CSV table of C-alpha atoms in Angstrom, one decimal:
chain,number,residue,atom,x,y,z
A,15,MET,CA,0.2,0.0,0.0
A,16,SER,CA,2.6,2.4,0.6
A,17,TYR,CA,4.7,1.3,-2.2
A,18,ASN,CA,1.8,2.1,-4.7
A,19,SER,CA,0.6,5.1,-2.4
A,20,ALA,CA,4.6,6.4,-2.9
A,21,ARG,CA,4.3,6.3,-6.9
A,22,GLY,CA,1.2,7.3,-7.4
A,23,ILE,CA,-0.9,4.2,-8.0
A,24,TYR,CA,-4.2,5.5,-6.8
A,25,GLY,CA,-8.1,4.7,-7.9
A,26,THR,CA,-10.7,6.6,-7.0
A,27,ASP,CA,-13.8,5.3,-4.6
A,28,VAL,CA,-16.5,6.2,-6.9
A,29,HIS,CA,-19.2,5.1,-4.3
A,30,LYS,CA,-18.5,7.5,-1.5
A,31,LEU,CA,-19.6,11.2,-1.9
A,32,ASP,CA,-16.0,12.5,-0.8
A,33,LYS,CA,-14.6,10.2,-3.8
A,34,PRO,CA,-11.4,9.3,-1.8
A,35,LYS,CA,-8.1,8.4,-3.4
A,36,ILE,CA,-7.3,4.6,-2.5
A,37,PRO,CA,-3.8,3.0,-3.4
A,38,GLU,CA,-4.5,0.6,-6.2
A,39,MET,CA,-2.7,-2.5,-7.7
A,40,CYS,CA,-2.8,-3.6,-4.1
A,41,GLY,CA,-4.1,-7.4,-4.8
A,42,ALA,CA,-0.9,-8.1,-6.1
A,43,ALA,CA,0.1,-9.4,-2.8
A,44,ILE,CA,-2.5,-12.5,-3.4
A,45,PRO,CA,-0.6,-14.1,-6.9
A,46,ILE,CA,2.7,-13.4,-4.5
A,47,VAL,CA,1.4,-15.2,-1.5
A,48,LEU,CA,-0.4,-17.7,-3.9
A,49,VAL,CA,2.6,-18.8,-5.8
A,50,GLY,CA,4.9,-18.5,-2.8
A,51,LEU,CA,2.9,-21.2,-1.2
A,52,ALA,CA,2.6,-23.3,-4.0
A,53,LEU,CA,6.1,-23.2,-4.8
A,54,LEU,CA,6.9,-24.4,-1.0
A,55,TYR,CA,4.4,-26.9,-1.1
A,56,GLY,CA,5.9,-28.6,-4.5
A,57,TYR,CA,8.9,-28.6,-2.7
A,58,TYR,CA,7.8,-30.8,0.3
A,59,HIS,CA,5.6,-32.7,-2.0
A,60,PRO,CA,7.8,-33.9,-4.7
A,61,GLY,CA,5.0,-36.0,-6.4
A,62,ASN,CA,2.8,-32.7,-6.6
A,63,PHE,CA,5.5,-30.5,-8.1
A,64,LEU,CA,4.4,-30.2,-11.7
A,65,ALA,CA,0.6,-29.6,-10.2
A,66,MET,CA,2.1,-26.8,-8.4
A,67,ALA,CA,4.0,-25.2,-11.1
A,68,ALA,CA,1.2,-25.6,-13.4
A,69,PHE,CA,-1.2,-23.7,-10.8
A,70,SER,CA,1.7,-20.9,-9.8
A,71,SER,CA,1.8,-20.4,-14.0
A,72,VAL,CA,-1.9,-19.8,-14.3
A,73,VAL,CA,-1.9,-17.4,-11.2
A,74,GLY,CA,1.3,-15.5,-12.4
A,75,THR,CA,0.6,-15.1,-16.2
A,76,THR,CA,-3.3,-13.8,-15.3
A,77,ALA,CA,-1.6,-11.5,-12.4
A,78,LEU,CA,0.6,-10.4,-15.4
A,79,VAL,CA,-2.1,-9.9,-17.7
A,80,GLY,CA,-4.2,-7.9,-14.7
A,81,ALA,CA,-1.2,-5.8,-14.2
A,82,VAL,CA,-0.8,-4.7,-18.0
A,83,ASP,CA,-4.6,-3.8,-18.0
A,84,ASP,CA,-4.1,-1.8,-14.8
A,85,LYS,CA,-1.0,-0.1,-16.3
A,86,ILE,CA,-2.2,0.4,-20.0
A,87,GLY,CA,-6.2,-0.1,-19.8
A,88,MET,CA,-6.8,-3.2,-22.5
A,89,ARG,CA,-10.0,-3.3,-24.0
A,90,GLY,CA,-12.6,-5.5,-22.6
A,91,ARG,CA,-12.4,-8.5,-25.4
A,92,TYR,CA,-8.6,-8.6,-25.1
A,93,LYS,CA,-8.9,-9.9,-21.5
A,94,PRO,CA,-10.6,-13.2,-22.0
A,95,ALA,CA,-8.5,-13.9,-25.2
A,96,LEU,CA,-5.3,-13.6,-23.1
A,97,ALA,CA,-6.8,-15.6,-19.9
A,98,LEU,CA,-7.6,-18.4,-22.6
A,99,LEU,CA,-3.6,-18.4,-22.8
A,100,CYS,CA,-3.1,-18.5,-19.3
A,101,GLY,CA,-4.7,-21.9,-18.8
A,102,LEU,CA,-2.5,-23.8,-21.2
A,103,PRO,CA,0.2,-24.3,-18.6
A,104,ILE,CA,-2.2,-27.0,-16.8
A,105,VAL,CA,-2.7,-28.6,-20.3
A,106,VAL,CA,1.1,-28.7,-21.6
A,107,LEU,CA,2.2,-29.8,-18.0
A,108,GLY,CA,-0.9,-32.3,-17.7
A,109,LEU,CA,0.4,-33.9,-20.8
A,110,LEU,CA,3.7,-34.7,-19.1
A,111,ASN,CA,2.3,-35.8,-16.0
A,112,GLU,CA,-1.3,-37.4,-15.3
A,113,GLY,CA,-1.1,-35.8,-11.8
A,114,VAL,CA,-1.9,-32.1,-13.1
A,115,TYR,CA,-5.6,-32.8,-13.9
A,116,ASN,CA,-7.7,-36.0,-14.3
A,117,PRO,CA,-9.9,-35.7,-17.5
A,118,THR,CA,-12.7,-37.7,-15.6
A,119,LEU,CA,-15.3,-35.1,-14.5
A,120,LYS,CA,-16.4,-36.1,-11.3
A,121,VAL,CA,-20.3,-35.4,-10.5
A,122,PRO,CA,-22.5,-35.6,-7.6
A,123,PHE,CA,-24.5,-38.6,-7.2
A,124,PHE,CA,-24.0,-40.0,-10.5
A,125,GLY,CA,-20.3,-40.9,-10.8
A,126,GLY,CA,-18.0,-39.4,-13.7
A,127,PHE,CA,-17.9,-38.6,-17.1
A,128,TYR,CA,-14.5,-39.6,-18.5
A,129,LEU,CA,-13.8,-36.9,-21.3
A,130,PRO,CA,-10.3,-37.4,-22.5
A,131,LEU,CA,-10.5,-34.9,-25.5
A,132,ILE,CA,-13.3,-32.2,-24.6
A,133,TYR,CA,-11.6,-32.0,-20.7
A,134,PRO,CA,-8.2,-30.8,-21.8
A,135,LEU,CA,-10.0,-27.9,-24.7
A,136,ALA,CA,-12.1,-26.8,-22.1
A,137,ILE,CA,-9.5,-26.2,-19.4
A,138,PRO,CA,-8.4,-22.8,-21.4
A,139,VAL,CA,-12.1,-21.4,-21.4
A,140,ALA,CA,-12.6,-22.5,-17.8
A,141,ILE,CA,-9.7,-20.5,-16.8
A,142,SER,CA,-10.7,-17.4,-19.1
A,143,VAL,CA,-14.5,-17.7,-17.6
A,144,THR,CA,-13.2,-17.9,-13.7
A,145,THR,CA,-10.7,-15.3,-14.4
A,146,ASN,CA,-12.9,-12.6,-16.1
A,147,THR,CA,-15.9,-13.4,-13.9
A,148,ALA,CA,-14.1,-12.7,-10.8
A,149,ASN,CA,-12.9,-9.6,-12.4
A,150,MET,CA,-16.5,-8.6,-13.0
A,151,LEU,CA,-17.3,-8.9,-9.5
A,152,ASP,CA,-15.7,-6.3,-7.5
A,153,PRO,CA,-17.5,-3.1,-7.6
A,154,LEU,CA,-17.9,-2.3,-3.9
A,155,ASN,CA,-15.6,-2.4,-1.2
A,156,GLY,CA,-14.6,-6.3,0.1
A,157,THR,CA,-16.7,-8.0,-2.6
A,158,MET,CA,-14.2,-9.7,-4.2
A,159,ALA,CA,-11.9,-10.8,-1.4
A,160,GLY,CA,-14.8,-11.5,1.2
A,161,GLY,CA,-16.8,-13.3,-1.8
A,162,VAL,CA,-13.9,-15.9,-2.6
A,163,ALA,CA,-13.2,-16.2,1.2
A,164,ILE,CA,-16.3,-17.6,1.5
A,165,ILE,CA,-16.7,-20.0,-1.3
A,166,CYS,CA,-13.3,-21.6,-0.5
A,167,GLY,CA,-14.2,-21.7,3.4
A,168,GLY,CA,-17.3,-23.9,2.2
A,169,LEU,CA,-15.3,-25.6,-0.5
A,170,LEU,CA,-12.5,-26.4,2.5
A,171,ILE,CA,-15.0,-27.5,5.2
A,172,GLY,CA,-16.6,-29.9,2.2
A,173,LEU,CA,-13.0,-31.3,1.2
A,174,LEU,CA,-12.3,-32.1,5.0
A,175,ILE,CA,-15.5,-33.6,5.6
A,176,SER,CA,-15.2,-36.0,2.8
A,177,GLY,CA,-11.7,-36.8,3.6
A,178,ALA,CA,-9.9,-35.4,0.5
A,179,ASP,CA,-6.2,-35.6,-0.5
A,180,SER,CA,-4.2,-32.6,0.6
A,181,LEU,CA,-3.5,-31.1,-2.7
A,182,PRO,CA,-7.5,-29.8,-2.9
A,183,VAL,CA,-7.5,-29.1,0.7
A,184,PHE,CA,-4.2,-26.8,0.3
A,185,LEU,CA,-5.3,-25.3,-3.0
A,186,SER,CA,-8.6,-24.2,-1.0
A,187,GLY,CA,-6.9,-23.3,2.0
A,188,SER,CA,-4.2,-21.0,0.7
A,189,LEU,CA,-6.9,-19.1,-1.2
A,190,LEU,CA,-9.0,-18.5,1.5
A,191,PHE,CA,-6.1,-17.4,3.8
A,192,SER,CA,-4.6,-15.1,1.3
A,193,CYS,CA,-8.2,-13.4,0.3
A,194,LEU,CA,-9.0,-13.2,4.1
A,195,GLY,CA,-5.4,-11.3,4.6
A,196,PHE,CA,-6.1,-8.8,1.8
A,197,PHE,CA,-10.0,-8.5,2.7
A,198,TYR,CA,-8.6,-6.9,5.9
A,199,PHE,CA,-7.5,-3.8,4.0
A,200,ASN,CA,-10.1,-3.9,1.3
A,201,ARG,CA,-13.1,-4.1,3.7
A,202,PHE,CA,-16.0,-1.1,4.2
A,203,PRO,CA,-14.0,1.3,4.1
A,204,SER,CA,-11.7,0.6,1.8
A,205,ARG,CA,-7.7,1.3,2.6
A,206,ALA,CA,-6.4,-1.1,-0.6
A,207,PHE,CA,-7.8,-1.4,-3.8
A,208,SER,CA,-7.0,-5.0,-5.6
A,209,GLY,CA,-7.0,-3.8,-9.1
A,210,ASN,CA,-7.3,-6.3,-12.3
A,211,ILE,CA,-3.7,-7.9,-11.0
A,212,GLY,CA,-5.5,-9.2,-7.8
A,213,GLN,CA,-8.8,-9.8,-9.6
A,214,LEU,CA,-7.4,-12.0,-12.5
A,215,ALA,CA,-5.0,-13.7,-10.4
A,216,ILE,CA,-7.8,-14.9,-8.0
A,217,GLY,CA,-9.8,-16.1,-10.7
A,218,GLY,CA,-7.4,-17.9,-12.1
A,219,ALA,CA,-6.6,-19.6,-8.9
A,220,LEU,CA,-10.2,-20.7,-8.5
A,221,GLY,CA,-10.1,-22.1,-12.0
A,222,SER,CA,-7.2,-24.1,-11.2
A,223,MET,CA,-7.9,-25.3,-7.8
A,224,ALA,CA,-11.3,-26.3,-9.3
A,225,ILE,CA,-9.3,-28.8,-12.1
A,226,MET,CA,-6.3,-29.5,-9.9
A,227,GLY,CA,-8.3,-30.1,-7.2
A,228,ARG,CA,-10.9,-32.1,-8.8
A,229,ILE,CA,-14.2,-29.9,-7.7
A,230,GLU,CA,-14.9,-28.6,-11.0
A,231,VAL,CA,-19.2,-28.8,-10.5
A,232,ALA,CA,-18.8,-27.9,-6.8
A,233,THR,CA,-16.6,-24.9,-7.5
A,234,ILE,CA,-19.2,-23.8,-10.1
A,235,VAL,CA,-21.5,-23.8,-7.6
A,236,ALA,CA,-20.0,-21.9,-5.3
A,237,MET,CA,-19.6,-19.2,-8.0
A,238,PHE,CA,-23.5,-18.8,-8.5
A,239,PRO,CA,-23.0,-15.2,-7.7
A,240,HIS,CA,-20.4,-14.5,-9.9
A,241,ILE,CA,-22.1,-16.6,-13.0
A,242,GLN,CA,-25.4,-14.3,-12.5
A,243,ASN,CA,-23.4,-11.6,-12.5
A,244,SER,CA,-21.3,-12.0,-15.6
A,245,PHE,CA,-24.5,-13.4,-17.4
A,246,PHE,CA,-26.5,-10.7,-16.8
A,247,PHE,CA,-24.0,-8.2,-17.9
A,248,LEU,CA,-23.0,-10.1,-21.2
A,249,SER,CA,-26.8,-10.7,-22.1
A,250,ARG,CA,-27.5,-7.0,-22.2
A,251,ILE,CA,-24.2,-5.8,-23.1
A,252,ARG,CA,-23.4,-8.6,-25.9
A,253,ARG,CA,-20.1,-8.1,-25.7
A,254,PHE,CA,-16.5,-8.2,-23.6
A,255,ALA,CA,-16.8,-4.3,-22.5
A,256,GLU,CA,-14.8,-2.8,-19.5
A,257,HIS,CA,-17.1,-0.9,-16.9
A,258,LYS,CA,-15.7,2.2,-18.1
A,259,GLU,CA,-16.7,1.7,-21.6
A,260,ILE,CA,-20.3,1.0,-20.6
A,261,THR,CA,-22.7,4.5,-21.1
A,262,ALA,CA,-25.5,3.4,-19.3
A,263,LYS,CA,-24.7,2.7,-15.5
A,264,PRO,CA,-26.8,0.2,-13.7
A,265,THR,CA,-26.5,2.2,-10.3
A,266,ARG,CA,-26.1,5.7,-9.2
A,267,LEU,CA,-24.5,7.7,-5.9
A,268,GLN,CA,-27.2,9.8,-4.3
A,269,ALA,CA,-26.9,13.0,-2.4
A,270,ASP,CA,-27.4,10.8,0.9
A,271,GLY,CA,-24.5,8.4,0.2
A,272,LYS,CA,-26.8,5.5,-0.6
A,273,LEU,CA,-26.6,3.8,-4.2
A,274,ALA,CA,-29.5,3.2,-6.0
A,275,SER,CA,-30.5,1.4,-9.1
A,276,THR,CA,-30.8,3.7,-12.5
A,277,GLY,CA,-33.7,1.9,-13.9
A,278,ASN,CA,-32.2,2.5,-17.1
A,279,PRO,CA,-33.3,-0.6,-19.5
A,280,GLU,CA,-30.3,0.0,-21.4
A,281,ALA,CA,-28.0,-0.7,-18.4
A,282,PRO,CA,-26.6,-4.1,-17.4
A,283,LEU,CA,-28.4,-6.3,-14.8
A,284,THR,CA,-25.4,-6.6,-12.4
A,285,LEU,CA,-25.9,-8.4,-8.9
A,286,VAL,CA,-25.6,-4.8,-7.3
A,287,ARG,CA,-28.3,-3.3,-9.3
A,288,THR,CA,-30.2,-6.6,-8.3
A,289,MET,CA,-29.7,-6.1,-4.6
A,290,LEU,CA,-31.0,-2.4,-5.5
A,291,VAL,CA,-34.4,-3.4,-7.0
A,292,ASP,CA,-36.8,-2.5,-4.3
A,293,ARG,CA,-35.4,0.6,-2.5
A,294,PRO,CA,-32.1,2.7,-2.5
A,295,ALA,CA,-29.3,1.1,0.1
A,296,SER,CA,-26.1,2.2,1.7
A,297,GLU,CA,-23.0,0.2,0.2
A,298,GLN,CA,-22.7,-1.7,3.0
A,299,GLU,CA,-26.0,-3.1,2.8
A,300,VAL,CA,-25.5,-4.2,-0.7
A,301,VAL,CA,-22.3,-5.8,0.3
A,302,SER,CA,-23.9,-7.7,3.4
A,303,SER,CA,-26.5,-9.0,0.7
A,304,ILE,CA,-23.8,-10.2,-1.3
A,305,PHE,CA,-22.0,-11.9,1.3
A,306,MET,CA,-25.3,-13.5,2.2
A,307,LEU,CA,-26.1,-15.1,-1.6
A,308,PHE,CA,-22.0,-16.2,-1.4
A,309,LEU,CA,-22.8,-18.1,2.2
A,310,PHE,CA,-26.0,-19.6,0.5
A,311,SER,CA,-23.9,-21.0,-2.5
A,312,ALA,CA,-20.8,-22.2,-0.8
A,313,PHE,CA,-23.4,-24.1,1.6
A,314,LEU,CA,-25.0,-25.4,-1.9
A,315,ALA,CA,-21.1,-26.1,-2.8
A,316,LEU,CA,-20.1,-28.1,0.2
A,317,ILE,CA,-23.1,-30.4,-0.1
A,318,THR,CA,-22.0,-30.6,-3.6
A,319,VAL,CA,-18.5,-31.7,-2.5
A,320,VAL,CA,-19.8,-34.1,0.1
A,321,PHE,CA,-21.8,-36.0,-2.4
A,322,THR,CA,-19.3,-35.8,-5.4
A,323,ARG,CA,-16.4,-37.7,-3.4
B,21,MET,CA,-29.5,-6.3,4.1
B,22,ASN,CA,-32.5,-6.4,1.0
B,23,ARG,CA,-33.8,-9.3,2.7
B,24,ARG,CA,-36.7,-10.0,0.2
B,25,THR,CA,-34.3,-9.9,-2.9
B,26,VAL,CA,-31.9,-12.0,-0.9
B,27,ALA,CA,-34.9,-14.9,-0.4
B,28,PHE,CA,-35.7,-14.8,-3.6
B,29,GLN,CA,-32.3,-15.2,-5.0
B,30,ILE,CA,-31.6,-18.3,-2.5
B,31,LEU,CA,-34.6,-19.8,-4.2
B,32,ILE,CA,-33.2,-19.3,-7.6
B,33,PHE,CA,-29.9,-20.4,-6.8
B,34,SER,CA,-31.7,-23.7,-5.0
B,35,ILE,CA,-33.7,-24.2,-8.0
B,36,GLN,CA,-30.9,-23.8,-10.1
B,37,TRP,CA,-28.7,-26.3,-8.0
B,38,VAL,CA,-31.5,-29.1,-8.0
B,39,LEU,CA,-31.8,-28.6,-12.0
B,40,MET,CA,-27.8,-29.2,-12.4
B,41,ILE,CA,-28.2,-32.2,-10.5
B,42,VAL,CA,-31.5,-33.2,-12.7
B,43,GLY,CA,-29.0,-32.3,-15.8
B,44,PHE,CA,-26.2,-34.5,-14.8
B,45,GLY,CA,-28.7,-37.5,-13.5
B,46,LEU,CA,-30.3,-37.1,-17.2
B,47,LEU,CA,-26.8,-37.1,-18.9
B,48,ALA,CA,-25.5,-40.3,-16.8
B,49,GLU,CA,-28.6,-42.4,-16.7
B,50,VAL,CA,-30.2,-41.6,-19.9
B,51,LEU,CA,-27.9,-40.2,-22.4
B,52,ARG,CA,-24.6,-41.9,-21.6
B,53,PRO,CA,-26.1,-45.5,-22.0
B,54,SER,CA,-28.2,-44.7,-25.0
B,55,ARG,CA,-27.2,-45.1,-28.5
B,56,LEU,CA,-27.8,-42.2,-30.7
B,57,ILE,CA,-25.7,-43.0,-34.2
B,58,PRO,CA,-25.9,-46.7,-35.6
B,59,SER,CA,-22.8,-48.3,-35.7
B,60,TYR,CA,-22.8,-48.7,-39.5
B,61,VAL,CA,-22.2,-45.0,-39.7
B,62,ALA,CA,-18.6,-44.0,-40.6
B,63,TYR,CA,-17.0,-42.1,-37.7
B,64,ASP,CA,-20.0,-43.3,-35.7
B,65,ARG,CA,-18.3,-42.8,-32.3
B,66,ILE,CA,-16.8,-39.5,-33.0
B,67,ILE,CA,-20.1,-38.5,-34.5
B,68,GLU,CA,-21.6,-40.1,-31.0
B,69,SER,CA,-19.8,-38.2,-28.7
B,70,ALA,CA,-20.3,-35.0,-30.4
B,71,ALA,CA,-24.1,-35.5,-30.4
B,72,LYS,CA,-23.8,-36.1,-27.1
B,73,ALA,CA,-21.5,-33.2,-26.2
B,74,GLY,CA,-24.1,-31.2,-28.2
B,75,THR,CA,-27.1,-32.4,-26.1
B,76,ALA,CA,-25.3,-31.5,-22.8
B,77,LEU,CA,-24.5,-27.9,-24.2
B,78,VAL,CA,-28.1,-27.5,-25.2
B,79,MET,CA,-29.1,-28.5,-21.6
B,80,SER,CA,-26.8,-25.7,-20.2
B,81,VAL,CA,-28.0,-23.2,-22.3
B,82,PHE,CA,-31.7,-24.1,-21.4
B,83,TRP,CA,-30.1,-24.1,-17.6
B,84,LEU,CA,-29.0,-20.4,-18.0
B,85,TYR,CA,-32.5,-19.6,-19.8
B,86,VAL,CA,-34.6,-20.8,-16.9
B,87,TRP,CA,-32.0,-18.8,-14.8
B,88,ASP,CA,-32.9,-15.7,-16.5
B,89,ARG,CA,-36.5,-15.9,-16.5
B,90,GLN,CA,-36.4,-16.5,-12.9
B,91,VAL,CA,-34.3,-13.5,-12.3
B,92,ARG,CA,-36.6,-11.1,-14.6
B,93,LEU,CA,-39.9,-12.7,-13.1
B,94,LEU,CA,-39.1,-12.6,-9.4
B,95,VAL,CA,-36.3,-9.8,-9.0
B,96,TYR,CA,-36.8,-7.3,-12.2
B,97,ARG,CA,-40.5,-7.0,-12.2
B,98,ARG,CA,-40.4,-4.5,-9.1
B,99,GLU,CA,-37.9,-2.5,-10.5
B,100,ARG,CA,-38.8,1.3,-9.8
């Protein structure tokens, strides 16, 4: 935070009346912690070293794409395209070692589907989707870090109940605690913004965790709030676009400091707008509502993990 | 917290979760064991796999369509 402040790396908190300047790109701490922990885990568990190398590569490259976006501001369609490439380390290292991913998609109650061709092809798409959907759901103080921490908490409990291997437990645990650490500074009122560097890295880590931890379906369930936010954004805008490229805004800040829906039929139906349908609300109220949705989706994910094993 | 909208959203998530499980059940119990392409057709296994993958994709699109309708019906009809 102090490093970025000293170099003038600031963002504006647009949902506050006084529009404070907050240090930006502080989410860089998350990929640094995740990669460091993954390499340590790989060192002490040599059998999983390639899996950890793949995880670190995905987190590192998605963070790099985010850093470039923070610095030069890429157009909306470039991020999904570059994130596709970020998923390639899992596919390539998976060809060298079968411990990196398993092409059998395990589903709750009904066993699994062996997908030797489709599964590796779907990996880059999955990384691109999780990366960009995490990037899209960080509109208010603490929503991304808190939401992902809740998701990982649910998945971790499910994995521990079902007696999972150490790899998925490590992946969900490291993501949980790195997000919690960042949430301390990012929660309302924010003292640090994640920036695209943190958002994309967290999304990449979520996707990698789902694939390498063999909790794909449970992760999809845990990410229901993300899916809804991204789906309704894309269904209205019909293209990949940055928030700053959108002229029809879904919400506005009132004179009393509360957020309200604009009611603009052209604006995307984001999750924040959904929480403001009935009445205006404070930023903290909206964040609490979104966290409640994450808690419920994490509960469903926990059940899914237990019945998948 | 917006209790009413959160309650509707929890209902929608629950329905989507049940639909997802039912979908996996249909794929595993009905689609997987069935034979869609006769064995005398050239490249029958590849076409068979593609047809089954396509069916799963159509089911996914339907799943998202149901989600879309629920949010618009339960939440956005009350927007002021």
